[in-house]
Amino acid sequence: MLKKESLHGMWGSRWVFIMAATGSAVGLGNIWKFPYITGENGGGAFVLVYLICIALIGLPLMMAEVLIGRRGRQSPVNSLRDVAEESGQPKAWQAVGLLGALAGFLIFGFYSVVGGWVFSYVSEMAQGSFNGAGADQVGDAFSGMLADPKRMLIWHSIFAFASMVVLVRGVNDGLERAIRILMPALFILLLVVFGYAFSTGHMGEAFHFMFDFSPEKLTANAVLVALGHAFFTLSLGMGTMIAYGSYMTKKASIGSTALTVVVLDTLVALVAGLAIFPIVFANNMDPGAGPGLMFVTLPVAFGNMPMGQIFGFLFFVLVGIAAWTSALSLMEPSIAFVVERFNIKRPLACLVLGLAGWLLGIAALLSFNVWSDVHLLMGKGIFDTLDYVTANIMLPLGGLLIAIFAGYVMLRRFTQEELSLSEGQYQAWRITVRYIAPVLVVIVLVNQLFFS
Ligand code: PFF
């Protein structure tokens, strides 16, 4: 018998769900990764492919996850189990939930390290450390941080602690309360930084860079990167949206709610690009600088602009908030599962998982220095292995299985009942989860596993 309410709590309203899911989706992926992969892949054509991936795979899969969660009303593991059983299918589908909870936990390990870098940049910006600095100096400061395990440990610990403090208080007193404050703050800061970027007079160049379509720049690899990023940026494939969906009221429409989240996430990524590139161009710097775009290029740019210290500080506060609200959602599936499975109180589950995630993060940060010659997969260090295995393999695999689950395993009448769309809309959704999304994801996975 399926449950009416989740034992972990319920979101206060549909709007809270939208803010929580957007908080999960909007993270380092939008503000750090999206602009730099756009830069590396030549801009416009890449952005277009990315938008197509979001529409074709992102939205339907987000709807699939939310509907599974809302029907199961438990952690992703147990929701999948019960929803499978309801359709007369084996309980073993719960393994998909376990895979997801594990992925979230692993991502948390390295995400918290990068979140720590962001927090440390907030403090550097506040002190004006980059004022007037050249590219070499900021580059050295960044490598210096990577070479300094103690410093990274402190910031990683602060970030992990900040996440657990919210999670320990539960869905309503923790997540909901934090999100109600942090998300409006995030949007305001984004607009402020965007306004500042506008004032540089280089918005036109940024627009051309991001939206001029030059098909010759589009490589097969860029298509794969865009597809992979669509999962990561929308927090799909690991059960986060199943967990958040399990706290959503029956009344809300899943289609329009998921659409709102997808649109907000995409808007934030685009606006973040339009806030970053004018600042980069105003300083004649390289938009294709890779991962260092945010941690080296931007601080140099801010350090050499009027009022750059203040806006640079606000920018990193913004990124810190985005990373924090995402980190919360990375741990929620495993916390909810441990509470249900071992019948323990939430604080204990948070303590155990938080400590384990913190330790994993320490291993990840040591891979930049003391353990730099520990190689796990394909010559990659611990940090890069965690990133590669989760983002390139576990999330797409999870996404594929969830699409199959919603498209083939669940009985049609249950998905139809949960989505309550018009017949045409429902057909479109069903065709995407049954055919389009699985085929595209298999192409990405095969490529990742065998050709890269
Ligand atoms: N969507 C987040 C980002 O773009 O940074 C990352 C993420 C959060 C992935 C939560 C997966 C997840 F469950």
CSV table of C-alpha atoms and ligand atoms in Angstrom, one decimal:
chain,number,residue,atom,x,y,z
A,1,MET,CA,0.0,0.0,0.0
A,2,LEU,CA,1.5,3.3,-1.0
A,3,LYS,CA,1.9,6.1,1.6
A,4,LYS,CA,0.1,9.4,1.6
A,5,GLU,CA,2.9,11.4,3.3
A,6,SER,CA,6.6,11.0,3.7
A,7,LEU,CA,7.8,10.2,7.2
A,8,HIS,CA,10.6,12.7,6.7
A,9,GLY,CA,8.2,15.6,6.2
A,10,MET,CA,6.4,17.5,3.4
A,11,TRP,CA,7.2,20.7,1.6
A,12,GLY,CA,5.0,23.6,2.7
A,13,SER,CA,3.9,24.4,-0.8
A,14,ARG,CA,4.5,23.7,-4.5
A,15,TRP,CA,6.6,26.8,-4.6
A,16,VAL,CA,8.9,25.4,-1.9
A,17,PHE,CA,9.4,22.3,-4.0
A,18,ILE,CA,10.3,24.5,-6.9
A,19,MET,CA,12.8,26.5,-4.9
A,20,ALA,CA,14.3,23.3,-3.3
A,21,ALA,CA,14.6,21.5,-6.7
A,22,THR,CA,16.1,24.7,-8.3
A,23,GLY,CA,18.5,25.0,-5.3
A,24,SER,CA,19.6,21.5,-6.1
A,25,ALA,CA,19.9,22.0,-9.8
A,26,VAL,CA,21.6,25.4,-9.7
A,27,GLY,CA,25.1,24.8,-8.4
A,28,LEU,CA,28.7,24.7,-9.4
A,29,GLY,CA,27.5,23.0,-12.6
A,30,ASN,CA,25.8,26.2,-13.7
A,31,ILE,CA,28.2,28.9,-12.5
A,32,TRP,CA,31.6,27.2,-12.7
A,33,LYS,CA,31.2,24.3,-15.2
A,34,PHE,CA,28.7,25.6,-17.8
A,35,PRO,CA,30.6,28.8,-18.6
A,36,TYR,CA,34.0,27.0,-18.9
A,37,ILE,CA,32.7,24.1,-21.0
A,38,THR,CA,30.9,26.7,-23.2
A,39,GLY,CA,34.3,28.5,-23.5
A,40,GLU,CA,36.2,25.3,-24.3
A,41,ASN,CA,33.7,24.2,-26.9
A,42,GLY,CA,33.5,27.4,-28.8
A,43,GLY,CA,30.3,29.0,-27.6
A,44,GLY,CA,27.1,29.3,-29.6
A,45,ALA,CA,26.7,25.9,-31.3
A,46,PHE,CA,27.5,24.2,-28.0
A,47,VAL,CA,24.8,26.3,-26.2
A,48,LEU,CA,22.3,25.3,-28.8
A,49,VAL,CA,23.0,21.5,-28.4
A,50,TYR,CA,22.9,21.9,-24.6
A,51,LEU,CA,19.4,23.5,-24.8
A,52,ILE,CA,18.2,20.7,-27.0
A,53,CYS,CA,19.5,18.1,-24.5
A,54,ILE,CA,17.8,19.8,-21.7
A,55,ALA,CA,14.5,19.8,-23.5
A,56,LEU,CA,14.7,16.3,-24.9
A,57,ILE,CA,16.2,14.5,-22.0
A,58,GLY,CA,16.3,16.8,-19.0
A,59,LEU,CA,12.6,17.7,-18.7
A,60,PRO,CA,11.1,14.3,-19.3
A,61,LEU,CA,13.5,12.6,-16.9
A,62,MET,CA,12.9,15.2,-14.2
A,63,MET,CA,9.2,14.5,-14.5
A,64,ALA,CA,9.9,10.8,-14.3
A,65,GLU,CA,12.0,11.2,-11.1
A,66,VAL,CA,9.5,13.4,-9.4
A,67,LEU,CA,6.6,11.2,-10.2
A,68,ILE,CA,8.3,8.1,-8.9
A,69,GLY,CA,9.1,9.9,-5.6
A,70,ARG,CA,5.7,11.3,-5.2
A,71,ARG,CA,4.1,7.9,-5.8
A,72,GLY,CA,6.5,6.1,-3.4
A,73,ARG,CA,6.7,8.8,-0.7
A,74,GLN,CA,10.0,7.4,0.6
A,75,SER,CA,13.7,7.5,0.0
A,76,PRO,CA,14.6,6.7,-3.7
A,77,VAL,CA,15.5,3.2,-2.8
A,78,ASN,CA,12.2,2.3,-1.1
A,79,SER,CA,10.1,4.4,-3.5
A,80,LEU,CA,11.5,2.4,-6.4
A,81,ARG,CA,10.9,-0.8,-4.6
A,82,ASP,CA,7.2,-0.1,-3.8
A,83,VAL,CA,6.4,1.6,-7.1
A,84,ALA,CA,7.8,-1.4,-8.9
A,85,GLU,CA,5.8,-3.8,-6.8
A,86,GLU,CA,2.7,-1.9,-7.4
A,87,SER,CA,3.1,-2.5,-11.1
A,88,GLY,CA,3.8,-6.2,-10.4
A,89,GLN,CA,7.6,-5.9,-11.1
A,90,PRO,CA,10.5,-7.2,-9.0
A,91,LYS,CA,11.7,-5.4,-5.9
A,92,ALA,CA,15.2,-5.5,-7.3
A,93,TRP,CA,14.5,-2.2,-9.0
A,94,GLN,CA,15.5,-0.7,-5.6
A,95,ALA,CA,19.1,-1.2,-6.7
A,96,VAL,CA,18.7,1.8,-9.0
A,97,GLY,CA,18.0,3.9,-5.9
A,98,LEU,CA,21.1,2.4,-4.2
A,99,LEU,CA,23.2,3.3,-7.2
A,100,GLY,CA,21.9,6.8,-7.0
A,101,ALA,CA,22.3,7.3,-3.3
A,102,LEU,CA,25.9,6.1,-3.7
A,103,ALA,CA,26.5,8.5,-6.6
A,104,GLY,CA,25.2,11.4,-4.5
A,105,PHE,CA,27.4,10.5,-1.6
A,106,LEU,CA,30.5,10.2,-3.9
A,107,ILE,CA,29.7,13.5,-5.6
A,108,PHE,CA,29.3,15.1,-2.2
A,109,GLY,CA,32.9,14.1,-1.4
A,110,PHE,CA,34.5,16.1,-4.1
A,111,TYR,CA,31.8,18.8,-4.4
A,112,SER,CA,32.5,19.7,-0.8
A,113,VAL,CA,36.2,20.3,-1.7
A,114,VAL,CA,35.3,22.6,-4.5
A,115,GLY,CA,32.7,24.3,-2.3
A,116,GLY,CA,35.5,24.8,0.2
A,117,TRP,CA,37.6,26.5,-2.5
A,118,VAL,CA,34.7,28.8,-3.2
A,119,PHE,CA,34.3,29.7,0.5
A,120,SER,CA,38.0,30.4,0.7
A,121,TYR,CA,37.7,32.8,-2.3
A,122,VAL,CA,34.9,34.6,-0.4
A,123,SER,CA,37.3,35.3,2.3
A,124,GLU,CA,40.2,36.2,-0.1
A,125,MET,CA,37.9,38.6,-1.9
A,126,ALA,CA,36.8,40.2,1.3
A,127,GLN,CA,40.4,40.9,2.2
A,128,GLY,CA,41.1,42.3,-1.2
A,129,SER,CA,43.9,39.7,-1.9
A,130,PHE,CA,43.5,39.9,-5.6
A,131,ASN,CA,43.4,43.7,-5.9
A,132,GLY,CA,45.7,44.7,-8.8
A,133,ALA,CA,47.0,41.1,-9.2
A,134,GLY,CA,48.3,39.7,-12.5
A,135,ALA,CA,47.3,36.4,-14.0
A,136,ASP,CA,50.5,34.7,-12.8
A,137,GLN,CA,50.0,35.9,-9.2
A,138,VAL,CA,46.4,34.6,-9.1
A,139,GLY,CA,47.4,31.4,-10.9
A,140,ASP,CA,50.1,30.9,-8.3
A,141,ALA,CA,47.7,31.6,-5.5
A,142,PHE,CA,45.3,28.9,-6.8
A,143,SER,CA,48.1,26.3,-7.3
A,144,GLY,CA,49.3,27.3,-3.8
A,145,MET,CA,45.9,26.4,-2.4
A,146,LEU,CA,45.9,23.1,-4.1
A,147,ALA,CA,49.3,22.3,-2.7
A,148,ASP,CA,48.2,23.2,0.8
A,149,PRO,CA,46.2,20.3,2.3
A,150,LYS,CA,45.7,22.0,5.7
A,151,ARG,CA,44.1,25.1,4.1
A,152,MET,CA,41.9,23.0,1.9
A,153,LEU,CA,41.0,20.8,4.8
A,154,ILE,CA,39.8,23.7,6.9
A,155,TRP,CA,37.6,25.1,4.1
A,156,HIS,CA,36.3,21.6,3.1
A,157,SER,CA,35.4,21.0,6.7
A,158,ILE,CA,33.5,24.3,7.0
A,159,PHE,CA,31.6,23.5,3.8
A,160,ALA,CA,30.7,20.0,4.9
A,161,PHE,CA,29.7,21.1,8.3
A,162,ALA,CA,27.5,23.9,6.9
A,163,SER,CA,25.7,21.3,4.8
A,164,MET,CA,25.2,18.8,7.7
A,165,VAL,CA,23.9,21.6,10.1
A,166,VAL,CA,21.0,22.1,7.7
A,167,LEU,CA,20.4,18.5,6.9
A,168,VAL,CA,20.3,17.4,10.5
A,169,ARG,CA,17.3,19.6,11.2
A,170,GLY,CA,15.2,17.7,8.7
A,171,VAL,CA,13.0,18.6,5.7
A,172,ASN,CA,11.0,21.4,7.2
A,173,ASP,CA,13.2,23.0,9.9
A,174,GLY,CA,16.4,22.4,7.9
A,175,LEU,CA,16.0,22.2,4.2
A,176,GLU,CA,12.9,24.3,3.8
A,177,ARG,CA,14.0,27.0,6.1
A,178,ALA,CA,17.4,27.4,4.5
A,179,ILE,CA,16.0,27.3,1.0
A,180,ARG,CA,13.4,30.0,1.7
A,181,ILE,CA,16.3,32.4,2.6
A,182,LEU,CA,19.1,31.2,0.3
A,183,MET,CA,17.3,31.0,-3.0
A,184,PRO,CA,15.9,34.6,-3.1
A,185,ALA,CA,19.4,35.7,-2.0
A,186,LEU,CA,20.9,33.7,-4.9
A,187,PHE,CA,18.7,35.3,-7.5
A,188,ILE,CA,19.3,38.8,-6.2
A,189,LEU,CA,23.0,38.4,-6.2
A,190,LEU,CA,23.0,37.0,-9.7
A,191,LEU,CA,21.1,40.0,-10.9
A,192,VAL,CA,23.5,42.3,-9.1
A,193,VAL,CA,26.6,40.7,-10.7
A,194,PHE,CA,24.8,40.6,-14.1
A,195,GLY,CA,24.2,44.4,-13.8
A,196,TYR,CA,27.8,44.9,-13.0
A,197,ALA,CA,28.9,42.8,-16.0
A,198,PHE,CA,26.5,44.9,-18.1
A,199,SER,CA,28.2,48.1,-16.9
A,200,THR,CA,31.6,46.9,-18.4
A,201,GLY,CA,30.2,47.7,-21.9
A,202,HIS,CA,31.3,44.2,-23.1
A,203,MET,CA,27.9,42.5,-23.0
A,204,GLY,CA,27.6,42.5,-26.8
A,205,GLU,CA,30.8,40.4,-27.2
A,206,ALA,CA,29.5,38.0,-24.5
A,207,PHE,CA,26.2,37.6,-26.4
A,208,HIS,CA,28.0,36.9,-29.7
A,209,PHE,CA,30.3,34.4,-28.0
A,210,MET,CA,27.4,32.5,-26.4
A,211,PHE,CA,24.7,32.7,-29.1
A,212,ASP,CA,26.4,33.0,-32.5
A,213,PHE,CA,25.8,29.7,-34.2
A,214,SER,CA,28.8,28.5,-36.1
A,215,PRO,CA,28.2,24.8,-36.9
A,216,GLU,CA,31.8,24.2,-37.9
A,217,LYS,CA,32.8,24.6,-34.3
A,218,LEU,CA,30.5,21.8,-33.2
A,219,THR,CA,32.5,18.6,-32.6
A,220,ALA,CA,31.1,15.1,-31.6
A,221,ASN,CA,32.8,15.5,-28.3
A,222,ALA,CA,31.0,18.8,-27.7
A,223,VAL,CA,27.7,17.0,-28.2
A,224,LEU,CA,28.7,14.4,-25.6
A,225,VAL,CA,29.8,17.0,-23.1
A,226,ALA,CA,26.5,18.8,-23.5
A,227,LEU,CA,24.5,15.6,-22.9
A,228,GLY,CA,26.5,14.6,-19.9
A,229,HIS,CA,26.2,18.1,-18.5
A,230,ALA,CA,22.4,18.1,-18.9
A,231,PHE,CA,22.2,15.3,-16.3
A,232,PHE,CA,24.6,16.9,-13.9
A,233,THR,CA,23.1,20.4,-14.0
A,234,LEU,CA,19.6,19.2,-13.4
A,235,SER,CA,20.7,16.8,-10.6
A,236,LEU,CA,19.3,13.8,-12.6
A,237,GLY,CA,20.1,10.2,-12.5
A,238,MET,CA,20.8,9.8,-8.8
A,239,GLY,CA,17.5,10.0,-7.2
A,240,THR,CA,17.7,13.6,-5.8
A,241,MET,CA,14.5,14.5,-7.6
A,242,ILE,CA,12.9,11.3,-6.4
A,243,ALA,CA,13.7,12.3,-2.8
A,244,TYR,CA,12.5,15.8,-3.3
A,245,GLY,CA,9.5,14.6,-5.2
A,246,SER,CA,8.5,12.4,-2.3
A,247,TYR,CA,7.9,15.5,-0.2
A,248,MET,CA,5.7,17.2,-2.8
A,249,THR,CA,2.0,17.6,-2.4
A,250,LYS,CA,-0.4,15.6,-4.6
A,251,LYS,CA,-2.1,18.7,-5.7
A,252,ALA,CA,0.8,20.2,-7.7
A,253,SER,CA,1.1,19.4,-11.4
A,254,ILE,CA,4.4,17.6,-12.0
A,255,GLY,CA,4.7,18.8,-15.6
A,256,SER,CA,4.5,22.5,-15.0
A,257,THR,CA,6.5,22.3,-11.8
A,258,ALA,CA,9.4,20.4,-13.4
A,259,LEU,CA,9.2,22.7,-16.4
A,260,THR,CA,9.7,25.7,-14.0
A,261,VAL,CA,12.7,24.1,-12.4
A,262,VAL,CA,14.3,23.3,-15.7
A,263,VAL,CA,13.7,26.8,-17.1
A,264,LEU,CA,15.1,28.4,-13.9
A,265,ASP,CA,18.2,26.2,-14.0
A,266,THR,CA,18.8,27.0,-17.7
A,267,LEU,CA,18.2,30.7,-17.1
A,268,VAL,CA,20.7,30.7,-14.3
A,269,ALA,CA,23.4,29.0,-16.4
A,270,LEU,CA,22.8,31.4,-19.3
A,271,VAL,CA,22.8,34.5,-17.1
A,272,ALA,CA,25.9,33.2,-15.3
A,273,GLY,CA,27.6,33.0,-18.6
A,274,LEU,CA,26.4,36.5,-19.5
A,275,ALA,CA,27.7,37.7,-16.1
A,276,ILE,CA,31.1,36.1,-16.5
A,277,PHE,CA,32.1,36.6,-20.1
A,278,PRO,CA,31.8,40.4,-20.3
A,279,ILE,CA,34.1,40.6,-17.3
A,280,VAL,CA,36.5,38.3,-19.0
A,281,PHE,CA,36.4,40.2,-22.3
A,282,ALA,CA,36.7,43.6,-20.5
A,283,ASN,CA,40.1,42.4,-19.3
A,284,ASN,CA,41.1,40.9,-22.7
A,285,MET,CA,41.3,37.5,-21.2
A,286,ASP,CA,40.7,34.0,-22.7
A,287,PRO,CA,37.1,32.7,-22.4
A,288,GLY,CA,38.4,29.1,-23.1
A,289,ALA,CA,40.6,28.9,-20.0
A,290,GLY,CA,39.0,25.7,-18.8
A,291,PRO,CA,38.3,24.9,-15.1
A,292,GLY,CA,40.5,27.9,-14.1
A,293,LEU,CA,38.0,30.3,-15.6
A,294,MET,CA,36.3,30.9,-12.2
A,295,PHE,CA,39.3,30.5,-9.9
A,296,VAL,CA,41.9,32.3,-11.9
A,297,THR,CA,40.6,34.3,-14.8
A,298,LEU,CA,37.7,35.9,-12.9
A,299,PRO,CA,39.6,36.9,-9.8
A,300,VAL,CA,42.3,38.6,-12.0
A,301,ALA,CA,39.5,40.4,-13.8
A,302,PHE,CA,37.7,41.5,-10.6
A,303,GLY,CA,41.1,42.5,-9.1
A,304,ASN,CA,41.6,45.0,-11.9
A,305,MET,CA,38.2,46.6,-12.2
A,306,PRO,CA,36.6,49.5,-10.5
A,307,MET,CA,34.7,48.2,-7.5
A,308,GLY,CA,35.9,44.7,-8.5
A,309,GLN,CA,36.6,43.8,-4.9
A,310,ILE,CA,32.9,44.3,-3.8
A,311,PHE,CA,31.4,42.6,-6.8
A,312,GLY,CA,34.0,39.8,-6.8
A,313,PHE,CA,33.1,39.2,-3.2
A,314,LEU,CA,29.3,39.2,-4.0
A,315,PHE,CA,30.0,36.8,-6.9
A,316,PHE,CA,31.7,34.3,-4.8
A,317,VAL,CA,29.0,34.5,-2.1
A,318,LEU,CA,26.6,33.7,-4.9
A,319,VAL,CA,28.6,30.7,-6.0
A,320,GLY,CA,28.9,29.6,-2.4
A,321,ILE,CA,25.2,29.6,-1.9
A,322,ALA,CA,24.6,27.8,-5.1
A,323,ALA,CA,27.0,25.1,-4.1
A,324,TRP,CA,25.6,24.8,-0.6
A,325,THR,CA,22.0,24.3,-1.7
A,326,SER,CA,23.2,21.6,-4.1
A,327,ALA,CA,25.3,19.8,-1.5
A,328,LEU,CA,22.2,19.5,0.7
A,329,SER,CA,20.4,17.6,-2.1
A,330,LEU,CA,23.3,15.3,-2.8
A,331,MET,CA,23.1,13.8,0.7
A,332,GLU,CA,19.3,13.8,1.1
A,333,PRO,CA,18.7,10.4,-0.8
A,334,SER,CA,21.3,8.5,1.3
A,335,ILE,CA,20.1,10.1,4.6
A,336,ALA,CA,16.5,9.3,3.9
A,337,PHE,CA,17.4,5.8,3.0
A,338,VAL,CA,19.6,5.1,6.1
A,339,VAL,CA,16.8,6.5,8.3
A,340,GLU,CA,14.3,4.1,6.8
A,341,ARG,CA,16.5,1.1,6.4
A,342,PHE,CA,18.0,1.1,9.9
A,343,ASN,CA,15.1,2.7,11.6
A,344,ILE,CA,17.4,5.3,13.3
A,345,LYS,CA,16.9,9.0,14.0
A,346,ARG,CA,17.9,11.5,11.4
A,347,PRO,CA,20.7,13.2,13.4
A,348,LEU,CA,22.5,9.9,13.8
A,349,ALA,CA,22.1,9.1,10.0
A,350,CYS,CA,23.5,12.6,9.3
A,351,LEU,CA,26.4,12.1,11.7
A,352,VAL,CA,27.5,8.8,10.2
A,353,LEU,CA,27.0,9.9,6.5
A,354,GLY,CA,28.4,13.4,7.1
A,355,LEU,CA,31.6,12.0,8.7
A,356,ALA,CA,32.0,9.5,5.9
A,357,GLY,CA,31.5,12.1,3.2
A,358,TRP,CA,33.9,14.4,5.0
A,359,LEU,CA,36.6,11.7,5.0
A,360,LEU,CA,36.0,11.0,1.4
A,361,GLY,CA,36.5,14.7,0.7
A,362,ILE,CA,39.8,14.6,2.6
A,363,ALA,CA,41.0,11.7,0.3
A,364,ALA,CA,39.9,13.8,-2.7
A,365,LEU,CA,41.8,17.0,-1.5
A,366,LEU,CA,44.9,15.0,-0.7
A,367,SER,CA,45.0,13.8,-4.3
A,368,PHE,CA,46.1,17.3,-5.3
A,369,ASN,CA,49.2,17.1,-3.1
A,370,VAL,CA,50.3,14.4,-0.7
A,371,TRP,CA,48.6,11.6,-2.6
A,372,SER,CA,49.2,13.1,-6.1
A,373,ASP,CA,50.7,9.8,-7.3
A,374,VAL,CA,47.9,7.6,-6.2
A,375,HIS,CA,46.1,6.7,-9.5
A,376,LEU,CA,42.9,4.9,-9.6
A,377,LEU,CA,41.1,4.8,-12.9
A,378,MET,CA,42.8,5.3,-16.2
A,379,GLY,CA,45.7,7.1,-14.5
A,380,LYS,CA,43.3,9.6,-12.8
A,381,GLY,CA,43.8,10.7,-9.2
A,382,ILE,CA,41.2,10.3,-6.5
A,383,PHE,CA,39.4,13.6,-7.1
A,384,ASP,CA,39.3,13.1,-10.9
A,385,THR,CA,38.2,9.5,-10.6
A,386,LEU,CA,35.3,10.5,-8.3
A,387,ASP,CA,34.2,13.2,-10.8
A,388,TYR,CA,34.6,10.9,-13.8
A,389,VAL,CA,32.9,7.9,-12.5
A,390,THR,CA,29.9,9.8,-11.1
A,391,ALA,CA,29.3,12.4,-13.8
A,392,ASN,CA,30.2,10.3,-16.8
A,393,ILE,CA,29.1,6.9,-15.8
A,394,MET,CA,26.8,6.7,-12.7
A,395,LEU,CA,24.5,9.6,-13.5
A,396,PRO,CA,23.9,8.6,-17.2
A,397,LEU,CA,23.4,5.0,-16.2
A,398,GLY,CA,21.0,6.0,-13.4
A,399,GLY,CA,19.2,8.2,-15.8
A,400,LEU,CA,18.9,5.4,-18.3
A,401,LEU,CA,17.5,3.0,-15.8
A,402,ILE,CA,15.0,5.6,-14.5
A,403,ALA,CA,13.8,6.3,-18.0
A,404,ILE,CA,13.3,2.6,-18.5
A,405,PHE,CA,11.5,2.3,-15.2
A,406,ALA,CA,9.1,5.1,-15.9
A,407,GLY,CA,8.6,4.2,-19.5
A,408,TYR,CA,8.4,0.4,-19.4
A,409,VAL,CA,8.3,-0.9,-15.8
A,410,MET,CA,5.5,1.2,-14.3
A,411,LEU,CA,2.1,0.5,-15.6
A,412,ARG,CA,0.9,3.2,-18.0
A,413,ARG,CA,-2.2,4.0,-16.0
A,414,PHE,CA,0.0,4.9,-12.9
A,415,THR,CA,2.3,7.3,-14.7
A,416,GLN,CA,-0.8,8.8,-16.5
A,417,GLU,CA,-2.6,9.2,-13.2
A,418,GLU,CA,0.5,10.8,-11.5
A,419,LEU,CA,1.2,13.2,-14.4
A,420,SER,CA,-2.4,14.1,-15.3
A,421,LEU,CA,-1.4,15.7,-18.6
A,422,SER,CA,-3.5,16.1,-21.7
A,423,GLU,CA,-3.4,13.0,-24.0
A,424,GLY,CA,-1.0,14.7,-26.5
A,425,GLN,CA,1.4,15.9,-23.8
A,426,TYR,CA,1.4,12.5,-22.1
A,427,GLN,CA,2.2,10.8,-25.4
A,428,ALA,CA,5.1,13.2,-26.0
A,429,TRP,CA,6.4,12.5,-22.6
A,430,ARG,CA,6.1,8.7,-23.0
A,431,ILE,CA,7.8,8.6,-26.3
A,432,THR,CA,10.7,10.6,-24.9
A,433,VAL,CA,11.2,8.4,-21.9
A,434,ARG,CA,10.7,5.2,-23.8
A,435,TYR,CA,12.7,5.9,-27.0
A,436,ILE,CA,14.5,9.2,-27.3
A,437,ALA,CA,16.2,9.5,-23.9
A,438,PRO,CA,17.4,5.9,-23.6
A,439,VAL,CA,18.9,5.9,-27.1
A,440,LEU,CA,20.7,9.2,-26.5
A,441,VAL,CA,22.0,8.2,-23.1
A,442,VAL,CA,23.2,4.8,-24.4
A,443,ILE,CA,25.2,6.7,-27.1
A,444,VAL,CA,26.8,8.9,-24.5
A,445,LEU,CA,27.6,5.9,-22.2
A,446,VAL,CA,29.1,3.7,-24.9
A,447,ASN,CA,31.2,6.6,-26.1
A,448,GLN,CA,32.4,7.4,-22.6
A,449,LEU,CA,33.2,3.8,-21.8
A,450,PHE,CA,34.8,2.7,-25.0
A,451,PHE,CA,36.0,5.7,-27.0
A,452,SER,CA,37.3,8.2,-24.5
B,1,PFF,N1,23.1,20.1,-10.1
B,1,PFF,C1,24.2,20.5,-9.4
B,1,PFF,C2,25.1,21.5,-10.2
B,1,PFF,O1,24.7,21.8,-11.3
B,1,PFF,O2,26.1,21.9,-9.6
B,1,PFF,C3,25.1,19.3,-9.0
B,1,PFF,C4,24.3,18.1,-8.5
B,1,PFF,C5,23.6,18.3,-7.3
B,1,PFF,C6,24.2,16.9,-9.1
B,1,PFF,C7,22.8,17.3,-6.8
B,1,PFF,C8,23.5,15.9,-8.7
B,1,PFF,C9,22.7,16.1,-7.5
B,1,PFF,F1,22.0,15.2,-7.0
